[in-house]
Coordinates of C-alpha atoms in Angstrom, one line a residue:
M1 CA 39.7 8.0 22.9
A2 CA 39.2 7.7 19.1
T3 CA 37.0 10.3 17.6
Y4 CA 34.9 10.1 14.3
D5 CA 32.4 12.3 12.8
V6 CA 29.7 9.6 12.8
I7 CA 29.3 6.2 14.6
V8 CA 27.1 3.7 12.9
I9 CA 25.7 0.8 15.0
G10 CA 25.0 -2.3 12.8
G11 CA 26.8 -3.9 9.8
G12 CA 23.9 -4.9 7.7
P13 CA 22.7 -3.3 4.3
A14 CA 21.2 -0.3 6.2
G15 CA 24.3 0.4 8.2
A16 CA 26.8 -0.1 5.4
A17 CA 24.7 1.9 2.9
C18 CA 24.4 4.7 5.5
A19 CA 28.2 4.7 6.1
L20 CA 28.9 4.8 2.2
S21 CA 26.6 7.6 1.8
L22 CA 28.0 9.6 4.7
M23 CA 31.6 9.1 3.3
L24 CA 30.8 9.7 -0.4
H25 CA 28.2 12.6 -0.3
H26 CA 29.2 14.3 3.0
K27 CA 33.0 13.6 3.4
K28 CA 32.4 12.3 7.0
S29 CA 34.7 9.9 8.8
V30 CA 32.8 6.9 9.8
L31 CA 33.2 4.1 12.4
L32 CA 30.9 1.1 12.0
L33 CA 30.4 -1.2 15.0
E34 CA 28.8 -4.7 14.5
R35 CA 27.8 -7.1 17.3
G36 CA 28.4 -10.3 15.2
D37 CA 31.5 -11.5 13.3
F38 CA 29.9 -11.6 9.8
T39 CA 30.0 -15.4 9.6
Q40 CA 26.3 -16.1 10.5
Q41 CA 24.3 -17.2 7.5
R42 CA 21.8 -14.5 6.6
I43 CA 18.6 -15.2 4.9
G44 CA 18.6 -13.9 1.3
E45 CA 15.8 -11.8 -0.2
Q46 CA 13.9 -11.1 -3.2
V47 CA 14.7 -7.5 -4.3
S48 CA 13.4 -5.3 -7.1
H49 CA 15.4 -3.5 -9.8
S50 CA 15.2 -0.3 -7.8
T51 CA 18.0 -1.7 -5.6
F52 CA 20.4 -0.8 -8.4
D53 CA 19.3 2.8 -8.3
F54 CA 20.6 3.0 -4.6
L55 CA 23.9 1.3 -5.6
E56 CA 24.3 3.9 -8.4
Y57 CA 23.7 6.5 -5.8
L58 CA 26.5 5.0 -3.7
E59 CA 28.6 4.7 -6.9
I60 CA 29.0 0.9 -6.7
P61 CA 28.8 -0.7 -10.1
R62 CA 26.7 -3.8 -10.2
S63 CA 29.7 -5.7 -11.4
E64 CA 31.5 -5.2 -8.2
F65 CA 29.1 -7.8 -6.5
G66 CA 30.4 -10.6 -8.5
E67 CA 28.6 -13.3 -10.5
G68 CA 25.8 -14.9 -8.6
C69 CA 24.9 -12.0 -6.2
F70 CA 21.8 -11.1 -8.2
V71 CA 20.1 -14.1 -9.7
P72 CA 17.0 -13.6 -11.8
N73 CA 14.0 -14.6 -9.7
Y74 CA 11.1 -16.5 -11.1
G75 CA 8.7 -15.0 -8.6
K76 CA 6.6 -16.7 -6.0
E77 CA 4.4 -19.8 -5.8
S78 CA 1.7 -19.4 -3.2
Y79 CA -1.1 -21.3 -1.8
W80 CA -3.0 -18.5 0.1
G81 CA -6.7 -18.3 0.5
S82 CA -7.2 -21.6 -1.4
D83 CA -5.6 -24.9 -2.3
I84 CA -5.1 -23.6 -5.9
Q85 CA -1.6 -22.3 -6.7
S86 CA -1.1 -18.8 -7.8
N87 CA 2.1 -17.4 -9.3
H88 CA 3.3 -13.8 -9.0
H89 CA 6.3 -11.5 -8.4
S90 CA 5.1 -10.4 -5.0
L91 CA 2.2 -10.9 -2.7
F92 CA 1.9 -7.1 -2.8
T93 CA 2.5 -5.8 -6.3
T94 CA 4.0 -6.9 -9.7
Q95 CA 7.4 -5.2 -9.5
G96 CA 8.8 -6.2 -12.9
A97 CA 12.2 -7.8 -12.8
T98 CA 13.1 -9.3 -9.4
Y99 CA 16.2 -10.9 -8.1
Q100 CA 17.2 -13.4 -5.5
L101 CA 20.0 -11.9 -3.5
D102 CA 23.1 -13.6 -2.1
R103 CA 23.1 -11.9 1.2
A104 CA 26.6 -12.9 2.2
L105 CA 28.1 -11.6 -0.9
F106 CA 25.9 -8.5 -1.0
D107 CA 26.7 -7.5 2.6
E108 CA 30.4 -8.3 2.2
T109 CA 30.7 -6.1 -0.9
L110 CA 29.1 -3.1 0.8
L111 CA 31.4 -3.4 3.8
M112 CA 34.6 -4.0 1.8
T113 CA 33.8 -1.0 -0.4
M114 CA 33.3 1.1 2.9
V115 CA 36.8 -0.1 4.1
E116 CA 38.4 0.6 0.7
R117 CA 37.1 4.2 0.9
G118 CA 38.5 4.9 4.3
G119 CA 35.9 3.8 6.7
T120 CA 36.5 1.7 9.8
V121 CA 34.6 -1.6 10.7
I122 CA 35.0 -3.3 14.0
P123 CA 33.1 -6.6 14.5
R124 CA 32.4 -8.6 17.7
C125 CA 31.4 -5.5 19.8
K126 CA 29.5 -6.5 22.9
Q127 CA 28.1 -4.9 26.0
M128 CA 27.5 -1.5 24.3
D129 CA 27.1 1.6 26.5
I130 CA 25.9 4.8 24.7
S131 CA 25.5 8.3 26.2
Q132 CA 25.5 11.8 24.8
Q133 CA 27.5 14.3 26.7
D134 CA 27.8 18.0 25.8
A135 CA 26.5 17.4 22.2
T136 CA 29.0 14.5 21.8
W137 CA 28.0 10.8 21.6
Q138 CA 30.1 8.5 23.8
V139 CA 30.1 4.8 23.0
E140 CA 31.9 2.1 24.9
V141 CA 32.0 -1.5 23.9
V142 CA 33.7 -4.7 25.0
H143 CA 35.8 -6.5 22.4
P144 CA 36.9 -10.2 22.9
D145 CA 40.5 -9.3 21.9
E146 CA 40.9 -5.7 22.6
G147 CA 39.0 -5.4 25.9
A148 CA 37.1 -2.2 26.7
L149 CA 37.1 0.3 23.7
Q150 CA 35.8 3.9 23.8
F151 CA 34.8 6.1 20.9
Q152 CA 33.1 9.5 20.4
S153 CA 31.4 11.2 17.6
E154 CA 29.2 14.1 16.6
Y155 CA 26.5 11.9 15.3
L156 CA 25.2 8.6 16.1
I157 CA 23.1 6.3 13.7
D158 CA 21.3 3.1 14.9
A159 CA 21.3 0.4 12.2
S160 CA 21.3 -2.5 14.6
G161 CA 18.0 -4.0 13.3
R162 CA 14.6 -5.1 14.5
Q163 CA 15.9 -6.1 18.0
S164 CA 17.8 -2.9 18.6
K165 CA 18.2 -2.0 22.3
I166 CA 19.6 1.4 21.5
G167 CA 16.3 3.3 21.4
K168 CA 15.2 1.9 24.7
A169 CA 18.5 2.9 26.3
L170 CA 17.9 6.4 25.1
G171 CA 14.3 6.5 26.3
L172 CA 12.6 6.3 23.0
E173 CA 9.1 4.8 22.7
R174 CA 8.5 2.1 20.2
T175 CA 5.1 0.5 19.3
V176 CA 4.8 -3.1 18.4
S177 CA 1.7 -4.1 16.5
D178 CA 2.0 -7.9 16.6
Q179 CA 4.0 -10.8 18.0
L180 CA 5.1 -12.5 14.8
V181 CA 8.0 -14.9 15.0
G182 CA 9.8 -17.0 12.4
I183 CA 11.0 -20.5 13.3
G184 CA 13.3 -22.0 10.7
T185 CA 16.4 -23.7 9.5
F186 CA 18.7 -23.9 6.4
I187 CA 18.5 -27.0 4.3
E188 CA 20.4 -28.9 1.6
H189 CA 19.7 -31.7 -0.7
P190 CA 22.4 -34.3 -1.4
N191 CA 21.1 -35.1 -4.9
Q192 CA 19.5 -32.0 -6.4
G193 CA 19.7 -28.3 -6.5
F194 CA 17.1 -25.8 -5.4
E195 CA 15.1 -23.6 -7.8
Q196 CA 15.4 -19.8 -7.4
L197 CA 11.8 -19.6 -6.4
Q198 CA 9.9 -18.6 -3.3
R199 CA 7.1 -20.8 -2.1
I200 CA 4.5 -19.6 0.5
E201 CA 1.7 -21.7 2.0
S202 CA -0.8 -20.5 4.6
C203 CA -2.0 -22.9 7.2
E204 CA -4.4 -22.8 10.3
Y205 CA -1.8 -21.4 12.7
G206 CA 0.2 -19.1 10.2
W207 CA 2.2 -19.6 7.1
W208 CA 5.2 -21.4 5.7
Y209 CA 7.9 -19.9 3.5
M210 CA 10.6 -21.7 1.5
A211 CA 13.2 -20.1 -0.8
G212 CA 16.4 -21.3 -2.7
L213 CA 19.2 -19.0 -1.5
S214 CA 21.6 -20.8 -3.9
R215 CA 21.6 -24.0 -5.9
D216 CA 23.0 -25.8 -2.8
L217 CA 21.1 -24.1 0.1
A218 CA 17.4 -23.2 0.9
V219 CA 15.7 -21.7 3.9
V220 CA 12.4 -23.0 5.4
T221 CA 10.5 -20.9 8.0
C222 CA 7.2 -21.1 9.7
F223 CA 5.7 -17.8 10.7
T224 CA 3.3 -17.6 13.6
D225 CA 2.7 -15.7 16.8
M226 CA 4.8 -16.2 19.9
D227 CA 2.0 -17.6 21.9
V228 CA 0.9 -20.0 19.2
M229 CA 4.5 -21.2 18.8
K230 CA 4.7 -21.9 22.5
E231 CA 1.3 -23.6 22.7
M232 CA 2.3 -25.9 19.6
Q233 CA 5.9 -26.3 20.6
L234 CA 6.9 -25.2 17.1
N235 CA 10.3 -24.3 18.4
R236 CA 11.0 -28.1 18.9
K237 CA 12.4 -29.8 15.8
E238 CA 10.3 -32.8 16.0
Q239 CA 7.0 -30.9 16.2
W240 CA 8.3 -28.3 13.6
N241 CA 9.1 -31.3 11.1
Q242 CA 5.7 -32.9 11.8
C243 CA 3.9 -29.6 10.9
L244 CA 6.0 -29.1 7.8
A245 CA 5.3 -32.7 6.6
A246 CA 1.6 -31.8 6.9
T247 CA 1.8 -28.9 4.5
K248 CA 0.1 -29.7 1.2
A249 CA 2.6 -27.9 -1.2
L250 CA 5.9 -27.3 0.5
S251 CA 6.4 -30.8 1.8
S252 CA 6.6 -32.3 -1.8
H253 CA 9.5 -30.2 -2.6
L254 CA 11.5 -31.0 0.5
Q255 CA 11.7 -34.8 0.3
G256 CA 15.2 -36.0 0.7
S257 CA 16.4 -32.7 2.1
V258 CA 18.2 -32.3 5.4
S259 CA 18.8 -29.5 7.8
T260 CA 22.2 -27.9 8.1
Q261 CA 21.7 -27.0 11.8
S262 CA 21.2 -29.1 14.9
K263 CA 18.6 -26.7 16.3
L264 CA 16.0 -24.4 14.8
W265 CA 16.3 -20.7 15.1
V266 CA 13.6 -18.4 16.3
K267 CA 13.6 -14.8 15.2
Q268 CA 11.3 -11.9 15.9
A269 CA 9.3 -10.8 12.9
H270 CA 6.9 -8.3 14.4
S271 CA 5.9 -5.1 12.9
Q272 CA 7.0 -1.9 14.9
Y273 CA 7.9 1.7 14.6
Y274 CA 9.1 4.6 16.8
V275 CA 6.8 7.2 18.1
S276 CA 9.3 9.4 20.0
D277 CA 11.2 12.2 18.5
F278 CA 14.9 11.4 18.0
P279 CA 17.6 13.0 20.2
N280 CA 19.7 15.7 18.6
K281 CA 22.1 14.3 16.0
F282 CA 20.8 10.9 16.2
L283 CA 19.1 8.7 13.5
A284 CA 17.6 5.3 13.3
I285 CA 17.4 3.5 9.9
G286 CA 16.2 0.2 8.4
D287 CA 14.6 -2.3 10.8
S288 CA 15.6 -0.1 13.7
V289 CA 13.2 2.7 12.7
V290 CA 10.5 0.6 11.1
S291 CA 10.1 -3.2 10.9
F292 CA 7.8 -5.1 8.4
D293 CA 6.1 -8.4 8.3
P294 CA 8.3 -10.6 6.1
V295 CA 5.3 -11.2 3.9
S296 CA 6.0 -7.8 2.5
S297 CA 9.4 -8.4 1.1
M298 CA 10.2 -4.8 2.1
G299 CA 13.4 -5.4 4.3
I300 CA 16.4 -4.8 1.9
G301 CA 14.7 -2.2 -0.2
F302 CA 13.6 -0.2 2.8
A303 CA 17.0 -0.6 4.4
M304 CA 18.8 1.0 1.5
S305 CA 16.1 3.7 1.0
S306 CA 15.9 4.8 4.6
A307 CA 19.7 4.8 4.8
C308 CA 20.2 7.1 1.9
H309 CA 17.3 9.4 2.7
G310 CA 18.0 9.5 6.5
V311 CA 21.6 10.4 6.0
H312 CA 20.5 13.4 3.6
A313 CA 18.1 14.5 6.4
L314 CA 20.5 14.4 9.2
M315 CA 23.3 16.2 7.3
G316 CA 21.1 18.8 5.7
D317 CA 20.6 22.4 6.7
D318 CA 16.9 22.1 7.5
P319 CA 16.5 21.7 11.3
D320 CA 13.2 19.9 10.7
A321 CA 14.5 17.4 8.1
V322 CA 14.9 14.5 10.6
K323 CA 11.3 15.1 11.7
H324 CA 10.1 15.0 8.1
Y325 CA 12.2 11.8 7.6
Q326 CA 10.4 10.2 10.7
N327 CA 7.1 11.2 9.4
D328 CA 7.9 9.7 6.1
T329 CA 8.7 6.5 7.7
L330 CA 5.3 6.6 9.5
R331 CA 3.6 7.3 6.3
I332 CA 5.1 4.2 4.7
F333 CA 4.2 2.2 7.8
D334 CA 0.6 3.5 7.5
E335 CA 0.4 2.4 3.8
Y336 CA 2.2 -0.9 4.7
L337 CA -0.4 -1.8 7.5
N338 CA -3.3 -1.4 5.1
I339 CA -1.8 -3.5 2.4
K340 CA -0.8 -6.2 5.0
Q341 CA -4.3 -6.3 6.2
G342 CA -5.6 -6.7 2.6
I343 CA -3.2 -9.6 2.0
Y344 CA -4.1 -11.4 5.2
Q345 CA -7.8 -10.8 4.6
K346 CA -7.5 -12.9 1.5
E347 CA -7.2 -16.0 3.8
Q348 CA -10.5 -16.8 5.3
R349 CA -10.3 -20.6 5.8
W350 CA -9.7 -20.4 9.5
P351 CA -11.6 -17.4 10.8
N352 CA -11.6 -18.7 14.5
H353 CA -7.9 -19.3 14.9
P354 CA -6.3 -16.5 16.9
F355 CA -3.5 -15.9 14.3
W356 CA -6.1 -15.0 11.6
Q357 CA -8.5 -13.3 13.9
R358 CA -5.7 -10.9 15.0
R359 CA -4.9 -10.1 11.4
N360 CA -8.3 -9.7 10.0
G361 CA -9.4 -7.2 12.5
H362 CA -9.1 -3.3 12.7
V363 CA -5.8 -2.0 11.4
H364 CA -3.9 0.1 14.1
Q365 CA -2.7 3.3 12.7
P366 CA 0.5 5.0 14.1
Q367 CA -0.1 7.9 16.6
R368 CA 1.9 10.7 15.2
S369 CA 3.5 12.6 18.3
R370 CA 5.3 15.3 16.3
A371 CA 4.4 17.9 13.6
S372 CA 3.2 16.5 10.4
A373 CA 5.7 16.5 7.4

């Protein structure tokens, strides 16, 4: 059985940043296990200049990511609360310089840097079984080529994302505060390129999002609640296309574009957080510990931040450091919920629709089940 100091589950920005921090600042041997094969197209994201602070902490020069990874972003055009267009860097705050991220290039550079520094990455790991025996974590996976593989480590870190099943398997309690889903596809245009601009338009049943990921590729997503999606059959391409064509702003920018996929994808986008204390020598980071509504644009930034701060807490001498880390994530979630409510309350045109009624009501505050930080 192969033994490592730390096993990290999940190969996104949170998992990769976590592994790099462990290797660089704590001299740990790290195994990173990923369910996918890294070929799936990942949605890019607008990130702030603070991302470079974390890359500096990980000692990765910006030049390592190559030309085109960080493209200056011209902000967002939104139709939110009225039919009048507004322009801004973010729905939340003006963050100064922002960049459209090439997710494939960004994720690949982080992982390749980890491997070059001596880390181990194994993709396509299925049927994961995790247990803790005598203060040692045991992880068994099934690989399509290698069959059953077994590993053990002193520490285990969950970076497997919003749909993580690890916490449930370990008996941890998670609270979900809404049922938001995103239904979308990637598009291309045969005759013109896409602007590095994000467009958002609210509607009676939720809101639409469009962003150029590169000159040749863009993403279009409808965000609504699961029950609304089922009632309106928005997961069916014909119905989805009809609703998109009815948008007032986005539809005019999509004429002549075509989907690159035969089927729409449906992804969970709900807000959630852990209320249980973590087991000994365990940590959850990124979307695994706290998930945000995509309207916040907090995904990548929080992934990097929680990875670096979480590792520092887990490897520190303070026995309460992980509890403090968990309480910090709850504090961030508190602040996020209040800001999110303020954003949604700016839209008052459809007060009787369930989607907007749910978001214009009382903000649910996390129930802290451990000592305050």
